[in-house]
PDB file of C-alpha atoms in Angstrom:
ATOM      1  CA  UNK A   1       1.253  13.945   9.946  1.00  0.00           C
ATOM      2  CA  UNK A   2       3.511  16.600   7.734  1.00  0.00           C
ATOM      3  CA  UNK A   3       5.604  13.493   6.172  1.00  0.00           C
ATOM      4  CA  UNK A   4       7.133  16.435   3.715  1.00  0.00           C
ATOM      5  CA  UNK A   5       8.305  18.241   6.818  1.00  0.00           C
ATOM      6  CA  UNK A   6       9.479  15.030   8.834  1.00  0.00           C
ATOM      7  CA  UNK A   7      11.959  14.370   5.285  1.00  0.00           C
ATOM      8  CA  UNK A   8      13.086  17.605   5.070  1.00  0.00           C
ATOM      9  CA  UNK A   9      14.177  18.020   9.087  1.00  0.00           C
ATOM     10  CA  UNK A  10      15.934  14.432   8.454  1.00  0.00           C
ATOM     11  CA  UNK A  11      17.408  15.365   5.136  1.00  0.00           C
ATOM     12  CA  UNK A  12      18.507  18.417   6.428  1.00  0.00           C
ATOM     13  CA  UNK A  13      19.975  16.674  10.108  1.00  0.00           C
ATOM     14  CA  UNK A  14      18.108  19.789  12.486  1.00  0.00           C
ATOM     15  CA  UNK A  15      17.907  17.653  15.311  1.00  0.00           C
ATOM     16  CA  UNK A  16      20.918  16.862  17.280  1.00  0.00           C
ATOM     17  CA  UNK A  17      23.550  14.811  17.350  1.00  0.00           C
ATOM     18  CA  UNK A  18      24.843  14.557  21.125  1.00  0.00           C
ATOM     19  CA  UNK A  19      25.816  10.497  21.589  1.00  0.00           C
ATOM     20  CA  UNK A  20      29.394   9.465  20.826  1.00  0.00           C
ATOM     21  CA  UNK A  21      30.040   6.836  18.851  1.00  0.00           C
ATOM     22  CA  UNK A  22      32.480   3.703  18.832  1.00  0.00           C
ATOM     23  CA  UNK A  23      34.439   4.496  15.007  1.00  0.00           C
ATOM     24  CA  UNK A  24      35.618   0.987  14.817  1.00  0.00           C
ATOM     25  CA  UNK A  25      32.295  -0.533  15.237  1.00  0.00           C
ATOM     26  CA  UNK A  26      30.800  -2.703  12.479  1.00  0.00           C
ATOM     27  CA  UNK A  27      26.985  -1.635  12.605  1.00  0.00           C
ATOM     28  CA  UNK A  28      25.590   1.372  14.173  1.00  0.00           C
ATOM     29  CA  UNK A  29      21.889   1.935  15.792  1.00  0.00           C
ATOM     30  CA  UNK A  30      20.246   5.278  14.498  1.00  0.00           C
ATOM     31  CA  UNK A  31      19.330   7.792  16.722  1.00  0.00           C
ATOM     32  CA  UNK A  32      17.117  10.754  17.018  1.00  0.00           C
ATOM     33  CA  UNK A  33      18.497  13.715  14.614  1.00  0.00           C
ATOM     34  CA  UNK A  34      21.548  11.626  12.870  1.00  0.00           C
ATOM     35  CA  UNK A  35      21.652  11.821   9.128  1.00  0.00           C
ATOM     36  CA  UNK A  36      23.734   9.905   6.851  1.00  0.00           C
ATOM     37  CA  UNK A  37      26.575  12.651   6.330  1.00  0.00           C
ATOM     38  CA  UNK A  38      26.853  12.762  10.119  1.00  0.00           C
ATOM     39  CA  UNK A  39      27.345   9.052  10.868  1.00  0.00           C
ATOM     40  CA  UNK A  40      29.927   8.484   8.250  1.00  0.00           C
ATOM     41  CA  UNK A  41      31.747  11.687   9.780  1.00  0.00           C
ATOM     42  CA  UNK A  42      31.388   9.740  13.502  1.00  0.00           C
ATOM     43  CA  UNK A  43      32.965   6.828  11.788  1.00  0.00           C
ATOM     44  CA  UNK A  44      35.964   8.311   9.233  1.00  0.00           C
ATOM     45  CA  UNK A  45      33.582   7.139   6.087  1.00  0.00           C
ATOM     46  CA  UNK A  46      32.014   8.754   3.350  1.00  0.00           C
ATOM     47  CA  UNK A  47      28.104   9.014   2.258  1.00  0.00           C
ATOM     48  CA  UNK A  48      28.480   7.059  -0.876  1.00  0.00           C
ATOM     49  CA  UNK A  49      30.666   4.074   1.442  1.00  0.00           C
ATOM     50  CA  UNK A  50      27.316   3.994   3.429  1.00  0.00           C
ATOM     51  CA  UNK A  51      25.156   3.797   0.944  1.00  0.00           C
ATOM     52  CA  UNK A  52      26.195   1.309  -0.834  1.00  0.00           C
ATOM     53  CA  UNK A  53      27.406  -1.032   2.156  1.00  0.00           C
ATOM     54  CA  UNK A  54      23.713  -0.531   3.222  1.00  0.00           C
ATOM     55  CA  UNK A  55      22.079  -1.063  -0.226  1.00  0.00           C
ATOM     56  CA  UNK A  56      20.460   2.198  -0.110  1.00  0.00           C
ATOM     57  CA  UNK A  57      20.959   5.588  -2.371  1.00  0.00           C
ATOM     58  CA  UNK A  58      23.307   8.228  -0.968  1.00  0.00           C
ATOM     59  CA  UNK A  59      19.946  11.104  -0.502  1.00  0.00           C
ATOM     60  CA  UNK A  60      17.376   7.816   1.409  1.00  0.00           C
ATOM     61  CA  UNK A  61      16.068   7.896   4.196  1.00  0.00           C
ATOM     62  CA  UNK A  62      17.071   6.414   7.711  1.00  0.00           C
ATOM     63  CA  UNK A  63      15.415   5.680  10.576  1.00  0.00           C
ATOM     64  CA  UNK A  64      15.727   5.675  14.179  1.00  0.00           C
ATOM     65  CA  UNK A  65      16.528   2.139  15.865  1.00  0.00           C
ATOM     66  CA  UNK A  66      17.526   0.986  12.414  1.00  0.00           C
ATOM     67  CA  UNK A  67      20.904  -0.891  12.350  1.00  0.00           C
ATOM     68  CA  UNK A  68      22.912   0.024   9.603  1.00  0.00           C
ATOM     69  CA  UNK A  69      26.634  -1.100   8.500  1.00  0.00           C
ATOM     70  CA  UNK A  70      29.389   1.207   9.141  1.00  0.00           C
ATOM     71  CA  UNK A  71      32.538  -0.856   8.587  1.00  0.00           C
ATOM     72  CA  UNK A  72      33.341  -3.736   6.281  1.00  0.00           C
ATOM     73  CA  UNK A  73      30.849  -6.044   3.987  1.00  0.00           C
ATOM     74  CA  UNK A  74      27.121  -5.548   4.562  1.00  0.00           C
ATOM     75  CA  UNK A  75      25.257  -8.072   5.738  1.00  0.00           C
ATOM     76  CA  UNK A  76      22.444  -8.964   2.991  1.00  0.00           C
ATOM     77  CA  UNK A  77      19.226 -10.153   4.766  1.00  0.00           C
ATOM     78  CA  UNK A  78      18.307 -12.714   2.661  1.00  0.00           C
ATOM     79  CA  UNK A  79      20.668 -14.705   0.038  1.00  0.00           C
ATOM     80  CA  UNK A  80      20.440 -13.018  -3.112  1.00  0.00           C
ATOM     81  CA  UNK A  81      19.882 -16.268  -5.026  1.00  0.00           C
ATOM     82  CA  UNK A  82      16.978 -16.840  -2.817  1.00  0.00           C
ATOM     83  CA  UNK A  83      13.419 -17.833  -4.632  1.00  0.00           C
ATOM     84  CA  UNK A  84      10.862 -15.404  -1.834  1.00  0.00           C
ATOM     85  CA  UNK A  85      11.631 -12.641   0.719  1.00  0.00           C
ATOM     86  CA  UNK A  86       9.358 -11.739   3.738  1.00  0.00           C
ATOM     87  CA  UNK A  87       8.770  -7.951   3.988  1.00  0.00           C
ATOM     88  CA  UNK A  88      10.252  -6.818   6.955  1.00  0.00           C
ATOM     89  CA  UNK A  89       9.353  -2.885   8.666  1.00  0.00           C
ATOM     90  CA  UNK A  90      10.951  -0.238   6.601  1.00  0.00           C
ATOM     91  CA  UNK A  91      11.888  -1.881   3.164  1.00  0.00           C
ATOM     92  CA  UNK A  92      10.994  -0.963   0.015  1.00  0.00           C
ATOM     93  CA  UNK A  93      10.318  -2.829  -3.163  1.00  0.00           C
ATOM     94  CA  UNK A  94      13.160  -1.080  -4.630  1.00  0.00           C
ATOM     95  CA  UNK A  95      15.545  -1.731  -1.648  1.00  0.00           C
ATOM     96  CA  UNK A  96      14.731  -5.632  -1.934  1.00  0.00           C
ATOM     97  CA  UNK A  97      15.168  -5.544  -5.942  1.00  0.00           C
ATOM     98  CA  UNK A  98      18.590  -3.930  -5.808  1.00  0.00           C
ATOM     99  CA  UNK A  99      19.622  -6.537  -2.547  1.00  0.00           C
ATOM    100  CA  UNK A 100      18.648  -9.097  -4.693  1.00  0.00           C
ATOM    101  CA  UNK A 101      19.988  -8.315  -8.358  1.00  0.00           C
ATOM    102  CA  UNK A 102      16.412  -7.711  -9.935  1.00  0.00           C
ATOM    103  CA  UNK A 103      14.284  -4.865 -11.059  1.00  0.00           C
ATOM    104  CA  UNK A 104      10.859  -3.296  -9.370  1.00  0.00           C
ATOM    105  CA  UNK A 105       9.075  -4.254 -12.448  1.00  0.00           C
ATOM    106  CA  UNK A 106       9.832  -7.788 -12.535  1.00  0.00           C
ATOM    107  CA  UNK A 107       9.198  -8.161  -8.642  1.00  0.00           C
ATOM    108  CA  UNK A 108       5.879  -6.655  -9.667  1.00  0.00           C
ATOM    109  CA  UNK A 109       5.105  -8.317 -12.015  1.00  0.00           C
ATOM    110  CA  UNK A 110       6.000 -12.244 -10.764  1.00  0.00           C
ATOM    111  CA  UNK A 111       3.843 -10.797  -7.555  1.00  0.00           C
ATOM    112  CA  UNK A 112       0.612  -9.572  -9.562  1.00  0.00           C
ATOM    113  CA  UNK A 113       1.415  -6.327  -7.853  1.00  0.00           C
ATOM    114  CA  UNK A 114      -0.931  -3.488  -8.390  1.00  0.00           C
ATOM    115  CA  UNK A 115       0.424  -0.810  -6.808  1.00  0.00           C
ATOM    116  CA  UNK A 116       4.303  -1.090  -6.262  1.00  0.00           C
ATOM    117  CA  UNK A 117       4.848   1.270  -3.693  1.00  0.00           C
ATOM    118  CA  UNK A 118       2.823  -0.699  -0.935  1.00  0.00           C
ATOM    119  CA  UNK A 119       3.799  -3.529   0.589  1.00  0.00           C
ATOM    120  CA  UNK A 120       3.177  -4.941   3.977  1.00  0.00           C
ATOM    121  CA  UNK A 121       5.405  -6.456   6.559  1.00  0.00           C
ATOM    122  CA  UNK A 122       5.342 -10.346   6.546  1.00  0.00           C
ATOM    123  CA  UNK A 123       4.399 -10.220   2.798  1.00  0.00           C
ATOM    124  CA  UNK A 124       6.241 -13.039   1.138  1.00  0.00           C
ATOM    125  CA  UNK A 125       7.565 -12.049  -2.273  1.00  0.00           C
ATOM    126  CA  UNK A 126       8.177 -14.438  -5.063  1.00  0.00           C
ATOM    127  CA  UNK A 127      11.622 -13.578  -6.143  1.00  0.00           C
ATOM    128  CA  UNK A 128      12.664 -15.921  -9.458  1.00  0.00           C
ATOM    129  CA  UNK A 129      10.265 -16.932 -12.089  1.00  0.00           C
ATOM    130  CA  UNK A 130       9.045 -16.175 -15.444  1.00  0.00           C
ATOM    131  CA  UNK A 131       6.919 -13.707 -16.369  1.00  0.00           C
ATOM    132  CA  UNK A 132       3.901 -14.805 -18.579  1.00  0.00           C
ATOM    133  CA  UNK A 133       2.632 -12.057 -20.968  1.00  0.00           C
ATOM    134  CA  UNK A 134       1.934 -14.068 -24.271  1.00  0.00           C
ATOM    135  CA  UNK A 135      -0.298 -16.564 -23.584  1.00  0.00           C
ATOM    136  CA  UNK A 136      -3.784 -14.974 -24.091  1.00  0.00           C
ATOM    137  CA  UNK A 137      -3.432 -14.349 -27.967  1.00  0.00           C
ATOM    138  CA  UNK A 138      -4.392 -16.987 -29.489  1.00  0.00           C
ATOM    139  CA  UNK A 139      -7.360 -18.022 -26.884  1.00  0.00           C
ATOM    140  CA  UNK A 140      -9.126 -14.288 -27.843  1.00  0.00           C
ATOM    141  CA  UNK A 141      -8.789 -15.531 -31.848  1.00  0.00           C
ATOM    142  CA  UNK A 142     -10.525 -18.661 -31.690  1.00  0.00           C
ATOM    143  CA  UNK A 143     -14.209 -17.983 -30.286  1.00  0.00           C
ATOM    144  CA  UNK A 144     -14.075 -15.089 -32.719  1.00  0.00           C
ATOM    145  CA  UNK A 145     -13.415 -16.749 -35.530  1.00  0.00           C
ATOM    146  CA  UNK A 146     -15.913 -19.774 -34.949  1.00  0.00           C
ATOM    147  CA  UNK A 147     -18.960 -17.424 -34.185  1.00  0.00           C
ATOM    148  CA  UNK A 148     -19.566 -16.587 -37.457  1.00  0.00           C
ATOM    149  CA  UNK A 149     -21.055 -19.871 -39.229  1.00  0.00           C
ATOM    150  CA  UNK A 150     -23.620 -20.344 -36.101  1.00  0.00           C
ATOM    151  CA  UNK A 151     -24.654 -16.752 -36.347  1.00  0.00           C
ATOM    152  CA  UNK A 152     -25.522 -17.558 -39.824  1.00  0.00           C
ATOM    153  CA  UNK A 153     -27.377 -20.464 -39.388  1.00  0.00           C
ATOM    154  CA  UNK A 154     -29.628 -19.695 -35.979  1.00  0.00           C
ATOM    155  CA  UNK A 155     -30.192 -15.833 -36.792  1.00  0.00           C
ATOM    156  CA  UNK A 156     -33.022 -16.253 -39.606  1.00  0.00           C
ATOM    157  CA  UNK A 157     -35.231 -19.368 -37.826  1.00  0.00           C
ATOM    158  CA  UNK A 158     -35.081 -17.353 -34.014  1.00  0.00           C
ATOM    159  CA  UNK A 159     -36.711 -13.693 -35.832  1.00  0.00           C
ATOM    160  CA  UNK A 160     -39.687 -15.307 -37.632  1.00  0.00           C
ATOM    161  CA  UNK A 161     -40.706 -17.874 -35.002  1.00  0.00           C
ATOM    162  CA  UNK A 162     -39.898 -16.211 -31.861  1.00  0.00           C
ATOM    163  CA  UNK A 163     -39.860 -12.324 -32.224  1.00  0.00           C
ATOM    164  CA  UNK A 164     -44.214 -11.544 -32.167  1.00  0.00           C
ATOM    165  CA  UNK A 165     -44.938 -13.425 -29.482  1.00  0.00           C
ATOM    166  CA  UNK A 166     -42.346 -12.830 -27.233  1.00  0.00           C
ATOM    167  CA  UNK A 167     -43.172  -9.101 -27.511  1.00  0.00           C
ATOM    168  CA  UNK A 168     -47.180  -9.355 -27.027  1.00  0.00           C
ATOM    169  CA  UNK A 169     -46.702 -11.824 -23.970  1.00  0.00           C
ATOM    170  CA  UNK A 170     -43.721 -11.105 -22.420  1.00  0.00           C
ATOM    171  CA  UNK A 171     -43.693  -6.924 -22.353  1.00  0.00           C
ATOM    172  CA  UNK A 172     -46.229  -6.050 -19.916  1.00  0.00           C
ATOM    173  CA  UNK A 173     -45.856  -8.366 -17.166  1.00  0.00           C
ATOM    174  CA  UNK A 174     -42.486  -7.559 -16.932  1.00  0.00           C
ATOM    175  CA  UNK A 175     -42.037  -3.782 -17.056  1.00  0.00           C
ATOM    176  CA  UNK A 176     -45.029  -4.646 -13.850  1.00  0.00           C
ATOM    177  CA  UNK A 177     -42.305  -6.603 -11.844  1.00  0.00           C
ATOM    178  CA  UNK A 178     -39.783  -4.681 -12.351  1.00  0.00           C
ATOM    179  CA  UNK A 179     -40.683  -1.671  -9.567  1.00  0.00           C
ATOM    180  CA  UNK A 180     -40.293  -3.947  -6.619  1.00  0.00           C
ATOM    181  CA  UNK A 181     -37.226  -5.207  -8.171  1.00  0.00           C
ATOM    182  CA  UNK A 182     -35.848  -1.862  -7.565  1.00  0.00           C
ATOM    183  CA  UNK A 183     -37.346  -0.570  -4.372  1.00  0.00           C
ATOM    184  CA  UNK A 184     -36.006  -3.936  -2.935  1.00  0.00           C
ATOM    185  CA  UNK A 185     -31.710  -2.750  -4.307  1.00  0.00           C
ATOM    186  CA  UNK A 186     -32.214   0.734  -2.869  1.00  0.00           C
ATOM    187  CA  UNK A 187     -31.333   0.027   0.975  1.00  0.00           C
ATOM    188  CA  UNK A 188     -28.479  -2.526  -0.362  1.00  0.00           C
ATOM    189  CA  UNK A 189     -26.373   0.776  -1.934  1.00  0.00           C
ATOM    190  CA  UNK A 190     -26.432   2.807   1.067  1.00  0.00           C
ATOM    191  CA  UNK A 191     -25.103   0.402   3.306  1.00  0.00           C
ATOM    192  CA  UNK A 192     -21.240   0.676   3.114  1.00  0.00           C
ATOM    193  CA  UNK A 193     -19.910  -0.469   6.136  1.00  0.00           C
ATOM    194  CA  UNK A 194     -19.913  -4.017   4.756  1.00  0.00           C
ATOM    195  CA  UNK A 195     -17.456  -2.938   2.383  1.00  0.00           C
ATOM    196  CA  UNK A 196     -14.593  -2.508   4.789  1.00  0.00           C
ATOM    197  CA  UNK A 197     -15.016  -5.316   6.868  1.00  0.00           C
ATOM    198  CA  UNK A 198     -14.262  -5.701  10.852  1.00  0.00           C
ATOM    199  CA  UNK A 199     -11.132  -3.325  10.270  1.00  0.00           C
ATOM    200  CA  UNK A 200     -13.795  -0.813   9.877  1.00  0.00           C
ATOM    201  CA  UNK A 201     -16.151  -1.961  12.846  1.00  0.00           C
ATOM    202  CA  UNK A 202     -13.305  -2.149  15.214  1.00  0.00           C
ATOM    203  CA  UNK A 203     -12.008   1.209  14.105  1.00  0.00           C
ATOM    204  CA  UNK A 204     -15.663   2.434  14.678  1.00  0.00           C
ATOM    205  CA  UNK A 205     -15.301   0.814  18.009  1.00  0.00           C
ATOM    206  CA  UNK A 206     -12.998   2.318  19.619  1.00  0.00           C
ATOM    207  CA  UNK A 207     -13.596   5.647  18.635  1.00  0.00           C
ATOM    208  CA  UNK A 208     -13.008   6.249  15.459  1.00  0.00           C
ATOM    209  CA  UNK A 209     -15.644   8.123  13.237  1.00  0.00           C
ATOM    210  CA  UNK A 210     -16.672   7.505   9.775  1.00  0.00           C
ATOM    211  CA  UNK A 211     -15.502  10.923   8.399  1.00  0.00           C
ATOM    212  CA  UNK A 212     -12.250  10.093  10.099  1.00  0.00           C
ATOM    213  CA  UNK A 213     -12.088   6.284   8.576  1.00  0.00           C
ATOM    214  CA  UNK A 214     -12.662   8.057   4.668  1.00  0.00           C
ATOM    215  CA  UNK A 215     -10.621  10.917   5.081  1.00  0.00           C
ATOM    216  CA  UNK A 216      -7.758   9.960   6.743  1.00  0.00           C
ATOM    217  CA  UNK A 217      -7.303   6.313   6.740  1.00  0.00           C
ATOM    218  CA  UNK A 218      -8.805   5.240   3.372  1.00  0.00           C
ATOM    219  CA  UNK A 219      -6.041   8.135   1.594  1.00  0.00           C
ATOM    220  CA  UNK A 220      -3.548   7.115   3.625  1.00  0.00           C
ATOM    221  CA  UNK A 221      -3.228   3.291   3.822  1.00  0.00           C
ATOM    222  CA  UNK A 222      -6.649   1.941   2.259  1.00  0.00           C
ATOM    223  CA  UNK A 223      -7.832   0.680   5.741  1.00  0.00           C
ATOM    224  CA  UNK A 224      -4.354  -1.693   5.580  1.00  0.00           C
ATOM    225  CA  UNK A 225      -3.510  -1.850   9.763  1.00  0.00           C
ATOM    226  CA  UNK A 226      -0.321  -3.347   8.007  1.00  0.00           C
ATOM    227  CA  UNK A 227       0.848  -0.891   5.562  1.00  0.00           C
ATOM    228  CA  UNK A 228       4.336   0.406   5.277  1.00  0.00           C
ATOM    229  CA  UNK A 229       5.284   3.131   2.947  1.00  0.00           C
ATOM    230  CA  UNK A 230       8.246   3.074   0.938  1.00  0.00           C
ATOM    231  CA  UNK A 231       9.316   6.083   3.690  1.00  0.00           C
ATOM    232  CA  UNK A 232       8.655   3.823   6.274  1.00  0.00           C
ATOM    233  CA  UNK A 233       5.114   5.075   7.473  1.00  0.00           C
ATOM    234  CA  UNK A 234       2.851   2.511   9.032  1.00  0.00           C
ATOM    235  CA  UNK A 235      -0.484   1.519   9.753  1.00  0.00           C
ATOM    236  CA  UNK A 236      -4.005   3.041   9.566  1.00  0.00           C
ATOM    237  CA  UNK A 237      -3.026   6.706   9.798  1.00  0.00           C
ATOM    238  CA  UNK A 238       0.644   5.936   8.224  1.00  0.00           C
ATOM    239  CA  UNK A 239       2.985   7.412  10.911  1.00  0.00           C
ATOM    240  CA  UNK A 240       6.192   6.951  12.588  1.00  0.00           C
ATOM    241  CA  UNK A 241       4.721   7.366  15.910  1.00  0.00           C
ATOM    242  CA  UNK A 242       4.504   4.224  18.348  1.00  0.00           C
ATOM    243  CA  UNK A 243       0.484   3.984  17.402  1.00  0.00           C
ATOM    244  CA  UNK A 244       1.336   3.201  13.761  1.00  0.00           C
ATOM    245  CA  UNK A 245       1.873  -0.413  14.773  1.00  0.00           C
ATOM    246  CA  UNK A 246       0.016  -3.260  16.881  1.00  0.00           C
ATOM    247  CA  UNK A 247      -3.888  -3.750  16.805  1.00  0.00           C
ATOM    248  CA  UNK A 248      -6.499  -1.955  15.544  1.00  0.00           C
ATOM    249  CA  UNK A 249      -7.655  -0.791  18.773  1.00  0.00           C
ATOM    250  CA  UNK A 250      -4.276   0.287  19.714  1.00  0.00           C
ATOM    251  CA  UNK A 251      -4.156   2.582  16.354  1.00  0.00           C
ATOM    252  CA  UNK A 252      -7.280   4.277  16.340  1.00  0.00           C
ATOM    253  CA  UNK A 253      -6.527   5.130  20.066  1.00  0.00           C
ATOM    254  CA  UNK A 254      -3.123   6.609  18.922  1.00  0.00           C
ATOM    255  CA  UNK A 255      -5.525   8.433  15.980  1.00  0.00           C
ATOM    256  CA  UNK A 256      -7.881  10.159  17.830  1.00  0.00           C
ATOM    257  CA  UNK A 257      -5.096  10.805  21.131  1.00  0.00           C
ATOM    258  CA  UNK A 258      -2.895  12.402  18.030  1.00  0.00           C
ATOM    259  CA  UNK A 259      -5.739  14.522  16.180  1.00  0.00           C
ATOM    260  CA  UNK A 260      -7.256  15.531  19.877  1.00  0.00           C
ATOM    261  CA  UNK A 261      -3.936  16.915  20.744  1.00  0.00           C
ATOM    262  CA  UNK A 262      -2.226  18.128  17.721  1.00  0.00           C
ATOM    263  CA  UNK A 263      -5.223  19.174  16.001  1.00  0.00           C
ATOM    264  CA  UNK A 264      -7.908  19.981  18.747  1.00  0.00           C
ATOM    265  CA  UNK A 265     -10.202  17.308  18.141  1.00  0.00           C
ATOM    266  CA  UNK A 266     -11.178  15.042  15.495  1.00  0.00           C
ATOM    267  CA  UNK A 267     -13.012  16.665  13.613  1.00  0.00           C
ATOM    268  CA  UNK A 268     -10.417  19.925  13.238  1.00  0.00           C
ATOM    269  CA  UNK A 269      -7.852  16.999  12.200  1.00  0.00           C
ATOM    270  CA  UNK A 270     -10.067  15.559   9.041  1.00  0.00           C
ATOM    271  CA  UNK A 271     -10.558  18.916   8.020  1.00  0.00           C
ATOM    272  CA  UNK A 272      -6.913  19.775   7.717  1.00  0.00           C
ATOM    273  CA  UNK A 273      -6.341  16.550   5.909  1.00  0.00           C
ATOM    274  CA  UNK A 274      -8.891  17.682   3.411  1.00  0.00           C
ATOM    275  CA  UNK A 275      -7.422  21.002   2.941  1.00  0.00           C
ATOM    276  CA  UNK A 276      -3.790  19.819   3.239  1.00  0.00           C
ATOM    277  CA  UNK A 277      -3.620  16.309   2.016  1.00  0.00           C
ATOM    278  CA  UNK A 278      -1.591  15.508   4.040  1.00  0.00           C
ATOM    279  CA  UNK A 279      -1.580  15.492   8.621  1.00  0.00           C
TER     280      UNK A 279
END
């Protein structure tokens, strides 16, 4: 899917704005086409009174069925002097440090958080803590600084008793053991379904291809059925579509339907990913 394009149409507000609104209303439902500039014009508001009632920046994105404030104190969804917060659809792990007076860093930190910008709905985030970074120093000193008096002491007895004969005996019948050894490893490294579990098998399954699974969904979510971008994309294929949600089954479905019809078939769909980075 052409996220770049989706931002800019949204960005831009292309699509139309036809349903009157209610300007003394406290929250407002998004709708196809609105943009941020156009709601706070429905409502006699500014951009920037938005934005921050709504804890987001004045250029972010919205989304359609979200319910955002239009009039009077936001509503925070979780107490900012709360220990954890459970990802909900749509947030960001800047949206939940600024709700709740922190930084990204420190949320990523406290959360042994390897890449930031994914997070998955019903993820519970640790919110208050401290941060250890200190505490392996002097455990790295100590073995190394003990080592040397046994080194001294073992190193000249082990050459002269054991070196000869460990050579003479011990050489030959082990470079002969060794080929079987090997022939036995080589089926065990070209087997790599195993490696992404029954995510994989089920998206195999129900139609899904292999060239499909590493093009498409490994890029795009790491096989995550759960993902949500920090633009709100979701699920194996990362979309905004209904199939970016539910089971697997349901999203490969939506997968192939969408490639099939957009694209032609599946295989004209993974090679515009390749060429594009991006479908």
């Amino acid at each position: 899917m052409n996220k770049h394009l989706m931002s800019a149409l949204a960005v831009a507000g292309l699509a139309t704005f036809g349903a009157s609104v209610d300007a003394s209303a406290d929250s407002y439902t998004v709708k196809g086409g609105d943009t941020l500039s156009s709601i706070a014009a429905a409502h006699g508001t500014t951009v920037s009174a938005l934005a921050s009632a709504n804890n987001m920046s004045q250029d972010g994105m919205i989304y359609q069925g979200e319910d955002i404030q239009v009039n009077g104190e936001a509503i925070a969804s979780a107490p900012v002097d709360a220990t954890t917060y459970t990802v909900k659809s749509g947030d960001t792990l800047a949206k939940i440090a600024q709700s709740h007076n922190t930084t990204v860093d420190k949320l990523a930190a406290l959360n042994n958080l390897a890449n930031p910008e994914m997070i998955y709905v019903g993820e519970v985030l640790q919110l208050q803590g401290e941060v250890q970074v200190q505490a392996t120093a002097p455990v790295q000193q100590a073995p190394v600084e003990q080592a040397a008096p046994v080194q001294q002491q073992a190193t000249a007895p082990v050459q002269q008793q054991a070196t000869a004969p460990v050579q003479q005996q011990a050489t030959a019948p082990v470079q002969q053991q060794a080929a079987p050894v090997q022939q036995a490893a080589a089926p065990k490294a070209t087997s790599t379904a195993s490696a992404s579990g029954s995510t994989y098998d089920q998206f195999i399954a129900n139609g899904g291809t292999a060239a499909m699974w590493n093009t498409i969904v490994m890029p795009e979510s790491e096989g995550n059925p759960n993902a949500v971008s920090p633009n709100g994309y979701r699920g194996l294929g990362q979309t905004k579509e209904g199939w970016g949600t539910g089971s697997v089954q349901q999203q490969t479905k939506g997968m192939v339907n969408y490639a099939n019809s957009r694209y032609g078939s599946v295989s004209n769909a993974v090679s515009f990913r390749q060429a594009n980075g991006w479908w």
